[in-house]
CSV table of C-alpha atoms in Angstrom, one decimal:
chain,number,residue,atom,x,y,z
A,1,UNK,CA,91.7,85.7,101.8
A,2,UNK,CA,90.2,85.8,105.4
A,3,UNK,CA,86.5,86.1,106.0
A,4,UNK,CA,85.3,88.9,107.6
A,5,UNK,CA,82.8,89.6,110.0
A,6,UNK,CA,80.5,93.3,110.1
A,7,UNK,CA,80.6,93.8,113.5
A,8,UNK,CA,84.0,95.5,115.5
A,9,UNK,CA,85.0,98.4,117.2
A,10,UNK,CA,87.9,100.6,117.6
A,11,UNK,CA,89.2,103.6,118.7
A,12,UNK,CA,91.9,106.2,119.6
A,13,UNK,CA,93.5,109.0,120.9
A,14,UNK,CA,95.8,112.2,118.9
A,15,UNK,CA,97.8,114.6,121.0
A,16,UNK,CA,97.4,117.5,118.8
A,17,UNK,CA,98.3,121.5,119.2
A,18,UNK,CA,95.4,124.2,119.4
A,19,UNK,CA,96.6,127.8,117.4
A,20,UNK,CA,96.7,130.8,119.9
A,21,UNK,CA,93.4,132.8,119.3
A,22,UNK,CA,94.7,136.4,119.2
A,23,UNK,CA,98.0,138.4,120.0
A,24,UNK,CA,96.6,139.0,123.5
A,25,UNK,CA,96.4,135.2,124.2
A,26,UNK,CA,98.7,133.0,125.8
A,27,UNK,CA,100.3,130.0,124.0
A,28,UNK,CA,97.4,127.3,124.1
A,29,UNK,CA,98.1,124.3,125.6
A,30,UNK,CA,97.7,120.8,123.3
A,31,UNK,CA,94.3,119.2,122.8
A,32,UNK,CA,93.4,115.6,122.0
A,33,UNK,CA,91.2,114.1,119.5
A,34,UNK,CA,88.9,111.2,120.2
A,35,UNK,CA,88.1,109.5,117.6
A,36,UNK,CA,85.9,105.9,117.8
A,37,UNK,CA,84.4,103.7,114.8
A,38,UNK,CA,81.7,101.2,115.5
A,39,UNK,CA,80.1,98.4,113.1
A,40,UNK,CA,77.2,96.0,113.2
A,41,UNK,CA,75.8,94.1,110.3
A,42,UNK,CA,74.0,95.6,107.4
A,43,UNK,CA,72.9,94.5,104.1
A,44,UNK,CA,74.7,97.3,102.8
A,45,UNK,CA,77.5,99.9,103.6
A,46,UNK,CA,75.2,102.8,106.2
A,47,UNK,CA,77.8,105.3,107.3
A,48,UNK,CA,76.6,108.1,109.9
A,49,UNK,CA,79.1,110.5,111.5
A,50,UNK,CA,78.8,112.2,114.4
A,51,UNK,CA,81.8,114.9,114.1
A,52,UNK,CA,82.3,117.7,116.9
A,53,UNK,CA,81.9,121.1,114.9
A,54,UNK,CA,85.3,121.8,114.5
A,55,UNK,CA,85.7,118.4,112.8
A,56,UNK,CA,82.5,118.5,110.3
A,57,UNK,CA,84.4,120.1,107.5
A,58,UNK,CA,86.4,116.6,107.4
A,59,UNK,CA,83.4,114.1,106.9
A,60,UNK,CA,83.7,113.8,103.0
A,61,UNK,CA,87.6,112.6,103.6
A,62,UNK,CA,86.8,110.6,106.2
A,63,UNK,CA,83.5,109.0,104.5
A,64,UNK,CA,86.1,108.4,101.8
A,65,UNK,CA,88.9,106.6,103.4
A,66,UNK,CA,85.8,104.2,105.0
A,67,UNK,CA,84.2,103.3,102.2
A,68,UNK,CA,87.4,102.2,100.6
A,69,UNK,CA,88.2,99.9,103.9
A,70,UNK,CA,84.8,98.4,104.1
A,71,UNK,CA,82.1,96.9,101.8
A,72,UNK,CA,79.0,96.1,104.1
A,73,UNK,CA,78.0,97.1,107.6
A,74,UNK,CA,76.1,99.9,109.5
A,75,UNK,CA,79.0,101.8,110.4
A,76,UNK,CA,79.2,105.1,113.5
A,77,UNK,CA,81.8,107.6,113.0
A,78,UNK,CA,82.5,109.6,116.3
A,79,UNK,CA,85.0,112.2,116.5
A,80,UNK,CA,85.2,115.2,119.3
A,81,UNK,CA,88.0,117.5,120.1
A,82,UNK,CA,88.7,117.9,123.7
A,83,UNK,CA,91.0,121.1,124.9
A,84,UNK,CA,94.1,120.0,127.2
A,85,UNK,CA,93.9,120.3,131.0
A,86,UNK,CA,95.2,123.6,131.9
A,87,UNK,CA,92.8,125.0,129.5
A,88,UNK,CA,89.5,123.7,131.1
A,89,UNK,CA,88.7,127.2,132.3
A,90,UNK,CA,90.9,129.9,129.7
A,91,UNK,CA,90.4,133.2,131.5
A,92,UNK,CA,89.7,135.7,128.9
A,93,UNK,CA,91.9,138.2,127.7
A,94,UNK,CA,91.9,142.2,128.2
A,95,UNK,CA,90.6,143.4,124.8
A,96,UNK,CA,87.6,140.6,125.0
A,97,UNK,CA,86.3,141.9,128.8
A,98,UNK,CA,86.5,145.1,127.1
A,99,UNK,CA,84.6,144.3,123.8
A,100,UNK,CA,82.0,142.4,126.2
A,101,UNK,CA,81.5,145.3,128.7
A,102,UNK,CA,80.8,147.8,125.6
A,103,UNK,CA,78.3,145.2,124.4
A,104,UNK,CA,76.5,144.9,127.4
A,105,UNK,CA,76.5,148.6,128.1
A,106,UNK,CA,74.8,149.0,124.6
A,107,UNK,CA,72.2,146.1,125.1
A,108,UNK,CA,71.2,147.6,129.0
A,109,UNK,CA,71.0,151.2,126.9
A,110,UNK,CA,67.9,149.7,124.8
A,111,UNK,CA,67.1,147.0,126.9
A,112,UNK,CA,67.3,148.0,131.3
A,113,UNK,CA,65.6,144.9,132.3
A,114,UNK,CA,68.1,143.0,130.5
A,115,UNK,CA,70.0,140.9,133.4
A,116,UNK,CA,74.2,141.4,133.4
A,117,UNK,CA,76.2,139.0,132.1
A,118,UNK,CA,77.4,136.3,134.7
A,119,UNK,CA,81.0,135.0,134.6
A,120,UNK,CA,79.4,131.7,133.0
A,121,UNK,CA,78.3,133.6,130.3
A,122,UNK,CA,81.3,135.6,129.9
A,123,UNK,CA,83.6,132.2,130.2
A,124,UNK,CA,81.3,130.5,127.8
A,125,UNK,CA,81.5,133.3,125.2
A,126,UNK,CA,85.3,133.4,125.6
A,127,UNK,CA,85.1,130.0,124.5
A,128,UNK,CA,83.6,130.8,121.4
A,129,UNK,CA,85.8,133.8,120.4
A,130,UNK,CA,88.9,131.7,121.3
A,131,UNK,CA,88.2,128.5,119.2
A,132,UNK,CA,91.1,126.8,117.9
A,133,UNK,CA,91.5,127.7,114.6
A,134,UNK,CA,94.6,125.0,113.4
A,135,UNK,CA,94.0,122.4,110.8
A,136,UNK,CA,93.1,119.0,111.8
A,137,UNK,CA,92.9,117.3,108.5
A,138,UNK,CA,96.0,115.6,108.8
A,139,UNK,CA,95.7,113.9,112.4
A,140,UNK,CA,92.3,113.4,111.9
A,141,UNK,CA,93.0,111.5,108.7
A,142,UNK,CA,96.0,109.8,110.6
A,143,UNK,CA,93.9,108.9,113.8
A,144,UNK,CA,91.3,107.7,111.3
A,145,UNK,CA,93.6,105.4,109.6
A,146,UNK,CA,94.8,103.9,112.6
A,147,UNK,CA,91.2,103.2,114.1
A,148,UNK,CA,90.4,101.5,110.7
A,149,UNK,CA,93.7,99.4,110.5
A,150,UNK,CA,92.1,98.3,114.3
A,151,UNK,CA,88.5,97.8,113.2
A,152,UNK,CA,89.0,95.8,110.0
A,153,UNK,CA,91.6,93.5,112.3
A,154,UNK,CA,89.0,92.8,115.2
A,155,UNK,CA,86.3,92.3,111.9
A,156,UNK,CA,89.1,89.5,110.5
A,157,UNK,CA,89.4,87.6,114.2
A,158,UNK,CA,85.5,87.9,114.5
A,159,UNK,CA,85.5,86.7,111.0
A,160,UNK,CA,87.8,83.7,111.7
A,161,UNK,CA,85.8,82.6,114.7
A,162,UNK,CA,82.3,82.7,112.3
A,163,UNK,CA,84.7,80.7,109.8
A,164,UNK,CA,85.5,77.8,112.0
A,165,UNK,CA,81.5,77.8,113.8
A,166,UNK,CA,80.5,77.5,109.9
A,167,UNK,CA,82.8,74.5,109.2
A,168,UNK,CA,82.0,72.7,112.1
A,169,UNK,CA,77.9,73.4,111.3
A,170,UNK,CA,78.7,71.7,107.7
A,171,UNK,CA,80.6,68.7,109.5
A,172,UNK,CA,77.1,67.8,111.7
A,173,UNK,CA,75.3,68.1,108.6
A,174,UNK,CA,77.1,66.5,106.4
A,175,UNK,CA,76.5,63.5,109.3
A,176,UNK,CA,73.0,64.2,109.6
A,177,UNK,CA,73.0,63.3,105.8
A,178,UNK,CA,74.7,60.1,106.1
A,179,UNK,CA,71.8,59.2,108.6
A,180,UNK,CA,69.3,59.8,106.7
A,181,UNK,CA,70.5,58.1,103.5
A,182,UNK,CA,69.8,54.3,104.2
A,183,UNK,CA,66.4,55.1,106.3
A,184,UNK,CA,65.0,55.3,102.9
A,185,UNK,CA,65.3,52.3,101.5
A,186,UNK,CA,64.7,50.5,104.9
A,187,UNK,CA,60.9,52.4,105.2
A,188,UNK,CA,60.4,51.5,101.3
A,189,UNK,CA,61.0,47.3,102.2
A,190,UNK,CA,59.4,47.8,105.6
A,191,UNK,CA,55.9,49.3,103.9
A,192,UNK,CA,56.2,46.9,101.0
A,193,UNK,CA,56.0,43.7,103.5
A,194,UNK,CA,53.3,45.4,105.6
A,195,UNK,CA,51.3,46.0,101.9
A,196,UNK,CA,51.8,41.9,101.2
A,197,UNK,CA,50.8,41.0,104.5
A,198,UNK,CA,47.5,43.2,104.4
A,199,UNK,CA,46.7,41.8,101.2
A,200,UNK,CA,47.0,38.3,101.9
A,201,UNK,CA,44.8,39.0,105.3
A,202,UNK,CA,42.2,40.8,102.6
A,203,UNK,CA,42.7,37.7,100.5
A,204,UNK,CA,41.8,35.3,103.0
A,205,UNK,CA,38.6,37.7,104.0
A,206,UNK,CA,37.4,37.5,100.2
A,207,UNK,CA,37.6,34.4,100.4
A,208,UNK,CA,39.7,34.0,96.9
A,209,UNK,CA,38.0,36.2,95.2
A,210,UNK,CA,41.8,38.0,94.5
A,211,UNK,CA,44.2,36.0,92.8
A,212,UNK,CA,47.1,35.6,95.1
A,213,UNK,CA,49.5,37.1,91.8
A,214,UNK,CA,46.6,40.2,91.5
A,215,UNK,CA,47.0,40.9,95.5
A,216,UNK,CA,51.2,41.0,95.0
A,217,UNK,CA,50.8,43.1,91.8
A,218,UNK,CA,48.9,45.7,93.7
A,219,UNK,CA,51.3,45.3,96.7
A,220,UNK,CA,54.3,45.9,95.0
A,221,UNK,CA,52.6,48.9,93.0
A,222,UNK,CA,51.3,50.5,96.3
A,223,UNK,CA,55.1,50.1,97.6
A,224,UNK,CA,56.4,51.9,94.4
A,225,UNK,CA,53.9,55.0,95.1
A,226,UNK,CA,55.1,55.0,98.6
A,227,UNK,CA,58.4,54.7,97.9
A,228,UNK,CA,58.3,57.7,95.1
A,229,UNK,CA,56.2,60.0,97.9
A,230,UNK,CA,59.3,59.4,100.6
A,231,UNK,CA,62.1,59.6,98.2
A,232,UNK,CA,64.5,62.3,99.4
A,233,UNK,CA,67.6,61.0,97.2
A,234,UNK,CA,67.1,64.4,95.5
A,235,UNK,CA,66.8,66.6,98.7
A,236,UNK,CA,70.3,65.1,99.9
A,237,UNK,CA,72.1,65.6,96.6
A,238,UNK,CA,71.0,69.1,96.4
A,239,UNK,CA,72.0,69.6,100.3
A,240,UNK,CA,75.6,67.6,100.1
A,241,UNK,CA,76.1,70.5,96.9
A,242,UNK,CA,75.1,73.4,99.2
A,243,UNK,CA,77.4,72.4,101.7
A,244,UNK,CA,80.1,71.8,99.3
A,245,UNK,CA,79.3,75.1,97.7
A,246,UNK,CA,79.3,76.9,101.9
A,247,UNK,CA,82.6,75.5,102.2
A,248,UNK,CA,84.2,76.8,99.1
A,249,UNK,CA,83.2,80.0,99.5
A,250,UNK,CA,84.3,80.1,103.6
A,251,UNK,CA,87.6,78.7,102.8
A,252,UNK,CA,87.6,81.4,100.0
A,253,UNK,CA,86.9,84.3,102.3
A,254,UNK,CA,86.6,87.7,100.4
A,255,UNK,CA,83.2,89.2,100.2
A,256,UNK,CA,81.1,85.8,100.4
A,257,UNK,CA,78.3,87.0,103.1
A,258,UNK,CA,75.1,87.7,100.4
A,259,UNK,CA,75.9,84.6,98.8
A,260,UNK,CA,76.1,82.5,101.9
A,261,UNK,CA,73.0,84.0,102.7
A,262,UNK,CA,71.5,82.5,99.5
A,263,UNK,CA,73.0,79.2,99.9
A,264,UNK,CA,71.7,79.1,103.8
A,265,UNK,CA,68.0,79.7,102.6
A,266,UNK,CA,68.4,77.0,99.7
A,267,UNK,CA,69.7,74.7,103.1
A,268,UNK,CA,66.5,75.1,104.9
A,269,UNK,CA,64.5,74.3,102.0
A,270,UNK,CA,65.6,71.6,101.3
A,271,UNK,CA,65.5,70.0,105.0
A,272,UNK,CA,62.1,71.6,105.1
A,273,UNK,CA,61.3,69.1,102.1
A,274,UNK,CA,63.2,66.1,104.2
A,275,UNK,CA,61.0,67.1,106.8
A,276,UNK,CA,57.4,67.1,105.1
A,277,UNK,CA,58.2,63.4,103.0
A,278,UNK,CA,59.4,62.0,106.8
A,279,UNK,CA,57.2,58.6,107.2
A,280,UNK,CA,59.2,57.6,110.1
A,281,UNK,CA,60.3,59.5,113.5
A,282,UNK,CA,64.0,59.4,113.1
A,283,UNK,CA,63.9,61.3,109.2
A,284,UNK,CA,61.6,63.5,111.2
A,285,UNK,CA,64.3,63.9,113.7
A,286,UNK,CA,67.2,64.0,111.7
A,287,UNK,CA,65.3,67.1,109.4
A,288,UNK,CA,65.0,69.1,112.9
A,289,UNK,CA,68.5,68.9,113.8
A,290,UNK,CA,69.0,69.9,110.4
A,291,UNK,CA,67.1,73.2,110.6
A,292,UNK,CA,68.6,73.9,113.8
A,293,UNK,CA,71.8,73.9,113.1
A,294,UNK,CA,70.9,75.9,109.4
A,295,UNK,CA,69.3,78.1,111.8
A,296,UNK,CA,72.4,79.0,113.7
A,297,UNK,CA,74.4,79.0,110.4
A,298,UNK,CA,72.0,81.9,109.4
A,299,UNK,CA,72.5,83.9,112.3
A,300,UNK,CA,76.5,83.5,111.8
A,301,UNK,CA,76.4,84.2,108.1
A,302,UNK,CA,74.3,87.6,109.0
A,303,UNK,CA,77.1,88.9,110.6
A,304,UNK,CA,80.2,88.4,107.6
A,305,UNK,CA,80.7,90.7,105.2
């Protein structure tokens, strides 16, 4: 199953024909439907329309073929109907100039002051007494479909590119791991010999008063606490099982994004830990690289669904 990512965009066009408005009208010309979806990441599913008024009645189908298509995102429904070219400006018919005129005539009665009507305002109230009146449900719902098929394809090729960015994050730190592995004992032997040789100095100060089995004794015990403070065999067992776990799950795909999420934060802790037992520059080193590249992996795992 691919993995998907939350963000994508599609959209599309539907040819479709506008009902006459009366029996003094002239056959209407055909409209078009614009219909565009847009998605960024969410922690949840956040649908919002924005439907043209004609179109409103159809949000609850179209909220419901989304929600079975997508699982998380903040998701923008658009839709408008547009009116074909011949009929950008309708003129009106007979029976409506006639129906304004009477209407005007009895406003001007009551009110005189009250300006005439302007051929915008007649034009603009033709429009509303000529609204389409056909059925859109059915190529809305087929325009929809076909916008969706588009968005959840562009979500699967963004998803496939945050795939392979993830799986070539877990290679570095999978390297970064191997680094870090024999520093450990190498910093244990290295502060074991520098505890012997400050010993035998403080032995040589005392002037014997330390037997020279007491001063190894307490070397080798001061060594043991060190090497128990810097040990971070536990921190890279726990980090070589997250990354096994992150690359399961991407090569999985399906709905894997809050879980990733978890298993990124578990990352950082635990090369935050690397970071604060460091007693040598390059585990410090190796523990920033770390959280910059768990830092990138974050920002790529915010985005799949």
């Amino acid at each position: 199953m691919p993995v998907y990512s939350m963000t994508g965009y599609a959209s599309g066009q539907l040819s479709v024909p506008q009902a006459a408005p009366g029996q003094d009208a002239r056959p209407s010309s055909p409209g078009r439907i614009g219909l565009e979806i847009r998605s960024v990441n969410s922690r949840f599913l956040d649908l919002s329309f924005r439907l043209s008024e004609e179109l409103r009645q159809h949000e609850p189908a179209l909220r419901e073929m989304v929600q079975a298509r997508l699982r998380r995102g903040k998701v923008e429904i658009r839709a408008g109907l547009e009116s074909g070219p011949s009929d950008a400006v309708r003129e009106p018919h007979a029976r409506l100039l006639q129906r304004l005129s009477a209407v005007q005539d009895t406003v001007r009665g009551w009110l005189p002051d009250a300006r005439p009507l302007s051929v915008a305002d007649i034009l603009r109230l033709g429009a509303a007494e000529e609204a389409p009146t056909a059925d859109f449900a059915e190529p809305l719902q087929a325009l929809a479909k076909q916008a969706l098929d588009e968005l959840v394809a562009s979500r699967e090729r963004e998803g496939a590119r945050l795939a392979q960015m993830l799986l070539g994050h877990l290679k570095q730190l999978r390297a970064l791991a191997e680094q870090a592995r024999p520093l450990v004992p190498q910093l244990v032997e290295q502060q074991r010999t520098r505890f012997l040789e400050r010993w035998k100095e403080a032995m040589g100060l005392a002037e014997g008063t330390a037997s020279p089995e007491a001063a190894q004794d307490r070397a080798l015990t001061e060594a043991t606490a060190f090497a128990i403070r810097i040990d971070v065999a536990e921190e890279l067992t726990r980090l070589a099982a997250h990354l096994d776990e992150i690359e399961r799950l991407v090569k999985k795909g399906g709905e894997a994004g809050k879980r990733l999420d978890f298993l990124i934060q578990e990352l950082h802790r635990e090369a935050n830990t690397l970071g604060s037992k460091s007693a040598a520059l390059e585990l410090t080193k190796i523990s920033v690289d770390m959280k910059v590249l768990i830092e990138q992996m974050r920002e790529q795992v915010q985005n799949i669904e």
